[in-house]
Structures are given as C-alpha cells and as structure tokens.
CSV table of C-alpha atoms in Angstrom, one decimal:
chain,number,residue,atom,x,y,z
A,1014,UNK,CA,101.9,100.2,86.1
A,1015,UNK,CA,102.8,102.1,89.2
A,1016,UNK,CA,101.2,101.3,92.6
A,1017,UNK,CA,101.7,103.1,95.9
A,1018,UNK,CA,101.9,100.9,99.0
A,1019,UNK,CA,102.9,101.3,102.6
A,1020,UNK,CA,105.4,100.4,105.3
A,1021,UNK,CA,102.5,98.8,107.2
A,1022,UNK,CA,102.9,95.6,105.2
A,1023,UNK,CA,105.7,94.9,107.7
A,1024,UNK,CA,105.5,93.7,111.3
A,1025,UNK,CA,108.0,96.1,112.7
A,1026,UNK,CA,109.9,93.5,114.7
A,1027,UNK,CA,113.3,94.4,113.2
A,1028,UNK,CA,115.3,97.4,114.3
A,1029,UNK,CA,117.1,97.9,111.0
A,1030,UNK,CA,116.1,99.5,107.7
A,1031,UNK,CA,113.6,97.3,106.0
A,1032,UNK,CA,114.6,96.1,102.6
A,1033,UNK,CA,112.3,94.9,99.9
A,1034,UNK,CA,113.5,91.3,100.4
A,1035,UNK,CA,112.2,91.2,104.0
A,1036,UNK,CA,109.0,89.1,104.2
A,1037,UNK,CA,105.9,91.2,105.0
A,1038,UNK,CA,104.0,90.5,108.2
A,1039,UNK,CA,101.2,93.1,108.7
A,1040,UNK,CA,99.9,93.6,112.2
A,1041,UNK,CA,96.7,95.4,111.4
A,1042,UNK,CA,93.8,95.4,108.9
A,1043,UNK,CA,95.1,98.3,106.9
A,1044,UNK,CA,98.5,96.6,106.4
A,1045,UNK,CA,96.9,93.3,105.5
A,1046,UNK,CA,94.7,94.9,102.8
A,1047,UNK,CA,97.6,96.8,101.4
A,1048,UNK,CA,99.6,93.6,101.2
A,1049,UNK,CA,96.8,91.8,99.5
A,1050,UNK,CA,96.6,94.6,96.9
A,1051,UNK,CA,100.3,94.2,96.2
A,1052,UNK,CA,99.9,90.5,95.7
A,1053,UNK,CA,97.0,90.8,93.4
A,1054,UNK,CA,98.7,93.4,91.2
A,1055,UNK,CA,101.9,91.4,91.0
A,1056,UNK,CA,99.9,88.4,90.0
A,1057,UNK,CA,97.9,90.2,87.3
A,1058,UNK,CA,100.6,92.4,85.7
A,1059,UNK,CA,104.1,91.6,84.4
A,1060,UNK,CA,105.4,95.1,84.4
A,1061,UNK,CA,104.5,96.7,87.7
A,1062,UNK,CA,106.4,99.0,90.0
A,1063,UNK,CA,105.2,99.0,93.6
A,1064,UNK,CA,106.4,101.9,95.7
A,1065,UNK,CA,106.2,101.5,99.5
A,1066,UNK,CA,106.4,104.7,101.5
A,1067,UNK,CA,105.9,105.8,105.1
A,1068,UNK,CA,104.4,108.6,107.2
A,1069,UNK,CA,103.2,110.5,104.2
A,1070,UNK,CA,102.3,114.2,104.7
A,1071,UNK,CA,101.6,117.4,102.7
A,1072,UNK,CA,100.4,120.9,103.1
A,1073,UNK,CA,96.9,120.0,102.0
A,1074,UNK,CA,94.3,117.4,103.1
A,1075,UNK,CA,94.1,115.5,106.3
A,1076,UNK,CA,97.5,114.0,107.4
A,1077,UNK,CA,99.9,114.0,110.3
A,1078,UNK,CA,101.3,117.5,109.5
A,1079,UNK,CA,97.9,119.2,109.2
A,1080,UNK,CA,96.6,117.4,112.2
A,1081,UNK,CA,99.5,118.5,114.4
A,1082,UNK,CA,99.2,122.1,113.2
A,1083,UNK,CA,95.5,122.1,113.9
A,1084,UNK,CA,96.0,120.8,117.5
A,1085,UNK,CA,98.9,123.1,118.2
A,1086,UNK,CA,97.0,126.2,117.0
A,1087,UNK,CA,94.4,125.5,119.7
A,1088,UNK,CA,97.0,126.5,122.3
A,1089,UNK,CA,96.8,123.3,124.3
A,1090,UNK,CA,99.6,120.8,125.1
A,1091,UNK,CA,99.5,117.8,122.9
A,1092,UNK,CA,100.9,114.3,123.4
A,1093,UNK,CA,102.7,112.2,120.8
A,1094,UNK,CA,104.5,108.9,121.2
A,1095,UNK,CA,108.2,108.6,121.1
A,1096,UNK,CA,108.4,104.8,120.7
A,1097,UNK,CA,107.2,104.7,117.1
A,1098,UNK,CA,110.1,105.3,114.7
A,1099,UNK,CA,110.0,105.8,110.9
A,1100,UNK,CA,110.8,108.3,108.2
A,1101,UNK,CA,108.4,111.1,107.6
A,1102,UNK,CA,107.9,111.5,103.9
A,1103,UNK,CA,106.8,114.7,102.1
A,1104,UNK,CA,104.2,113.9,99.3
A,1105,UNK,CA,105.9,116.4,97.0
A,1106,UNK,CA,109.2,114.5,97.2
A,1107,UNK,CA,107.4,111.2,96.5
A,1108,UNK,CA,105.6,112.7,93.5
A,1109,UNK,CA,108.9,114.1,92.2
A,1110,UNK,CA,110.6,110.6,92.6
A,1111,UNK,CA,107.7,108.9,90.8
A,1112,UNK,CA,108.0,111.4,87.9
A,1113,UNK,CA,111.7,110.8,87.6
A,1114,UNK,CA,111.1,107.0,87.6
A,1115,UNK,CA,108.4,107.4,84.9
A,1116,UNK,CA,110.7,109.5,82.7
A,1117,UNK,CA,113.5,107.0,82.9
A,1118,UNK,CA,111.2,104.1,82.3
A,1119,UNK,CA,109.8,105.8,79.2
A,1120,UNK,CA,113.4,106.5,77.9
A,1121,UNK,CA,114.8,103.0,78.5
A,1122,UNK,CA,112.2,100.5,79.9
A,1123,UNK,CA,114.4,97.5,79.5
A,1124,UNK,CA,117.1,98.9,81.8
A,1125,UNK,CA,114.8,98.9,84.9
A,1126,UNK,CA,113.5,95.7,86.6
A,1127,UNK,CA,109.8,95.7,87.6
A,1128,UNK,CA,109.1,94.9,91.3
A,1129,UNK,CA,108.9,96.4,94.7
A,1130,UNK,CA,110.8,99.6,95.6
A,1131,UNK,CA,110.9,101.6,98.9
A,1132,UNK,CA,110.9,105.4,99.0
A,1133,UNK,CA,110.9,107.7,102.0
A,1134,UNK,CA,112.7,110.8,103.0
A,1135,UNK,CA,116.2,110.3,104.5
A,1136,UNK,CA,116.6,110.3,108.3
A,1137,UNK,CA,114.5,108.8,111.0
A,1138,UNK,CA,112.2,110.3,113.7
A,1139,UNK,CA,109.7,109.3,116.3
A,1140,UNK,CA,106.2,110.8,116.1
A,1141,UNK,CA,107.2,113.0,119.0
A,1142,UNK,CA,110.3,114.2,117.1
A,1143,UNK,CA,108.1,115.0,114.1
A,1144,UNK,CA,105.5,116.9,116.1
A,1145,UNK,CA,108.2,118.9,117.9
A,1146,UNK,CA,109.9,119.8,114.6
A,1147,UNK,CA,106.6,120.9,113.1
A,1148,UNK,CA,105.7,123.4,115.8
A,1149,UNK,CA,109.3,124.6,115.9
A,1150,UNK,CA,109.5,125.2,112.2
A,1151,UNK,CA,106.0,126.8,112.2
A,1152,UNK,CA,107.0,129.0,115.2
A,1153,UNK,CA,103.9,127.9,117.3
A,1154,UNK,CA,104.0,128.2,121.1
A,1155,UNK,CA,102.7,124.7,122.0
A,1156,UNK,CA,104.0,122.1,124.5
A,1157,UNK,CA,104.6,118.6,123.0
A,1158,UNK,CA,104.5,115.9,125.7
A,1159,UNK,CA,106.2,112.6,125.0
A,1160,UNK,CA,104.3,109.4,125.7
A,1161,UNK,CA,104.4,105.6,125.1
A,1162,UNK,CA,102.1,103.8,122.7
A,1163,UNK,CA,100.5,101.9,125.5
A,1164,UNK,CA,99.3,105.2,127.0
A,1165,UNK,CA,97.1,105.8,124.0
A,1166,UNK,CA,94.2,103.3,124.4
A,1167,UNK,CA,91.7,102.6,121.6
A,1168,UNK,CA,94.1,103.4,118.7
A,1169,UNK,CA,94.9,100.9,115.9
A,1170,UNK,CA,98.0,98.9,116.5
A,1171,UNK,CA,100.9,100.7,114.8
A,1172,UNK,CA,104.5,99.7,113.9
A,1173,UNK,CA,107.2,100.4,116.5
A,1174,UNK,CA,109.9,100.6,113.8
A,1175,UNK,CA,109.3,100.9,110.1
A,1176,UNK,CA,112.3,102.7,108.6
A,1177,UNK,CA,112.5,101.7,105.0
A,1178,UNK,CA,115.8,101.0,103.2
A,1179,UNK,CA,116.0,103.2,100.0
A,1180,UNK,CA,119.2,101.6,98.7
A,1181,UNK,CA,117.4,99.7,95.9
A,1182,UNK,CA,115.5,102.7,94.4
A,1183,UNK,CA,118.6,105.0,94.8
A,1184,UNK,CA,120.9,102.5,93.1
A,1185,UNK,CA,118.4,101.5,90.3
A,1186,UNK,CA,117.0,105.0,89.4
A,1187,UNK,CA,119.8,107.2,90.7
A,1188,UNK,CA,117.4,109.2,92.9
A,1189,UNK,CA,118.6,111.9,95.3
A,1190,UNK,CA,116.4,111.8,98.4
A,1191,UNK,CA,116.1,114.9,100.7
A,1192,UNK,CA,116.3,114.6,104.5
A,1193,UNK,CA,112.9,114.8,106.2
A,1194,UNK,CA,113.8,117.9,108.2
A,1195,UNK,CA,114.7,119.8,105.0
A,1196,UNK,CA,111.5,118.7,103.3
A,1197,UNK,CA,109.4,119.6,106.3
A,1198,UNK,CA,110.8,123.1,106.4
A,1199,UNK,CA,109.9,123.4,102.7
A,1200,UNK,CA,106.4,122.1,103.2
A,1201,UNK,CA,105.6,124.4,106.1
A,1202,UNK,CA,107.0,127.4,104.2
A,1203,UNK,CA,104.8,126.4,101.3
A,1204,UNK,CA,101.8,126.1,103.7
A,1205,UNK,CA,102.5,129.5,105.2
A,1206,UNK,CA,102.6,131.1,101.7
A,1207,UNK,CA,99.3,129.5,100.8
A,1208,UNK,CA,97.6,130.8,103.9
A,1209,UNK,CA,98.9,134.4,103.2
A,1210,UNK,CA,97.7,134.2,99.6
A,1211,UNK,CA,94.3,133.0,100.6
A,1212,UNK,CA,94.0,135.9,103.1
C-alpha cells in the first residue's frame, strides 16, 4: 500500500533537512490529521509505504503555481513571504518516483523495507523565491514583494522550515531527483503548450 503524506507532520523547529527518524510535531490541524492518517495506516497494514512530500504543484488544478500565475496575470504587485523555506515539488516528478518505486517493489518486494520515505525536488526556496522564479520563467511583468509571515494575518500557521531529507529514498530505490528550478521550467513550458493547444 502506498500513501501520500506531507511535511506538515513536522513542527519546523529544526533548520536542517528533516529525516524520517525525526519525531513529528504538527503545528496545525492539517498536519495533525495527516499524522493521524499515517499512524492508522501503519497500525492496520504490514506492508505500507508512506511518502511525505512538500509544496506540491502542477500545471493543472488549484495549487501554489496556478495561484501565483493567476495573481501575476492580473498585473498587480503580489506579496509572498521569504521566511518560510522548503522544497517546491512538481507533481509529475512525484508521480514518476512513485511509478519507479512500484516497478521495483513488483520485481523484488523483499529487497525494500516498508515504512516512511521522504520525496521532494532537490534544492530549497522560500515562497518568495518560488513566486519570483515562476513569473521569471513565465515571462510575466509583475512585481513580487517580499514579506514576513507575521505580516499576513488570518492565515493558518505554516512551517518556517520544512526541507525534507531524501537520502533514504535515494539510497533505497536509487532515485534520481531533479532540482526544483529545472522541474518548474518544465512545468511552466508544459502549461504554456497546453494553453496554446486549447486556443
């Protein structure tokens, strides 16, 4: 059984890549419910692979990328925080990694230990960095203004630092993980192609 979870099971108090062995300490309701889901699945299944990821985005649906593009295309300056750090993760890369894991598990299931694994794109960024990269790669004339988390009242509490360590999944399954900037360029290029085809 494969289950997708999140970096939000952590508390974000450590400024180092978060390994699977670090005890979770969620700081909001979303993280708490995701942790409870992990615990129930682990208790009910002997062979389960939980994959935690972070800042997931894609060219479709409602996510951080499409939200930033929608705001930027309005021609107004937008603000994003620079004191929240993680690894933006392209959904296409996560799907490819899961497929590779499934293929290897089908070929030799006894070689791979069930448990928790972390997967995110390589590299780190703040939400401000990610927003700036998006409008730069999409060639949109829009001003991105940096801000602090405390300047955004009314939002759910978010992790300050949630960079996931991928050493376990890379060593166990031999995965090659792209850098977030490379994957973002690919995703935006795919999005532009989709828009042209629709028109």
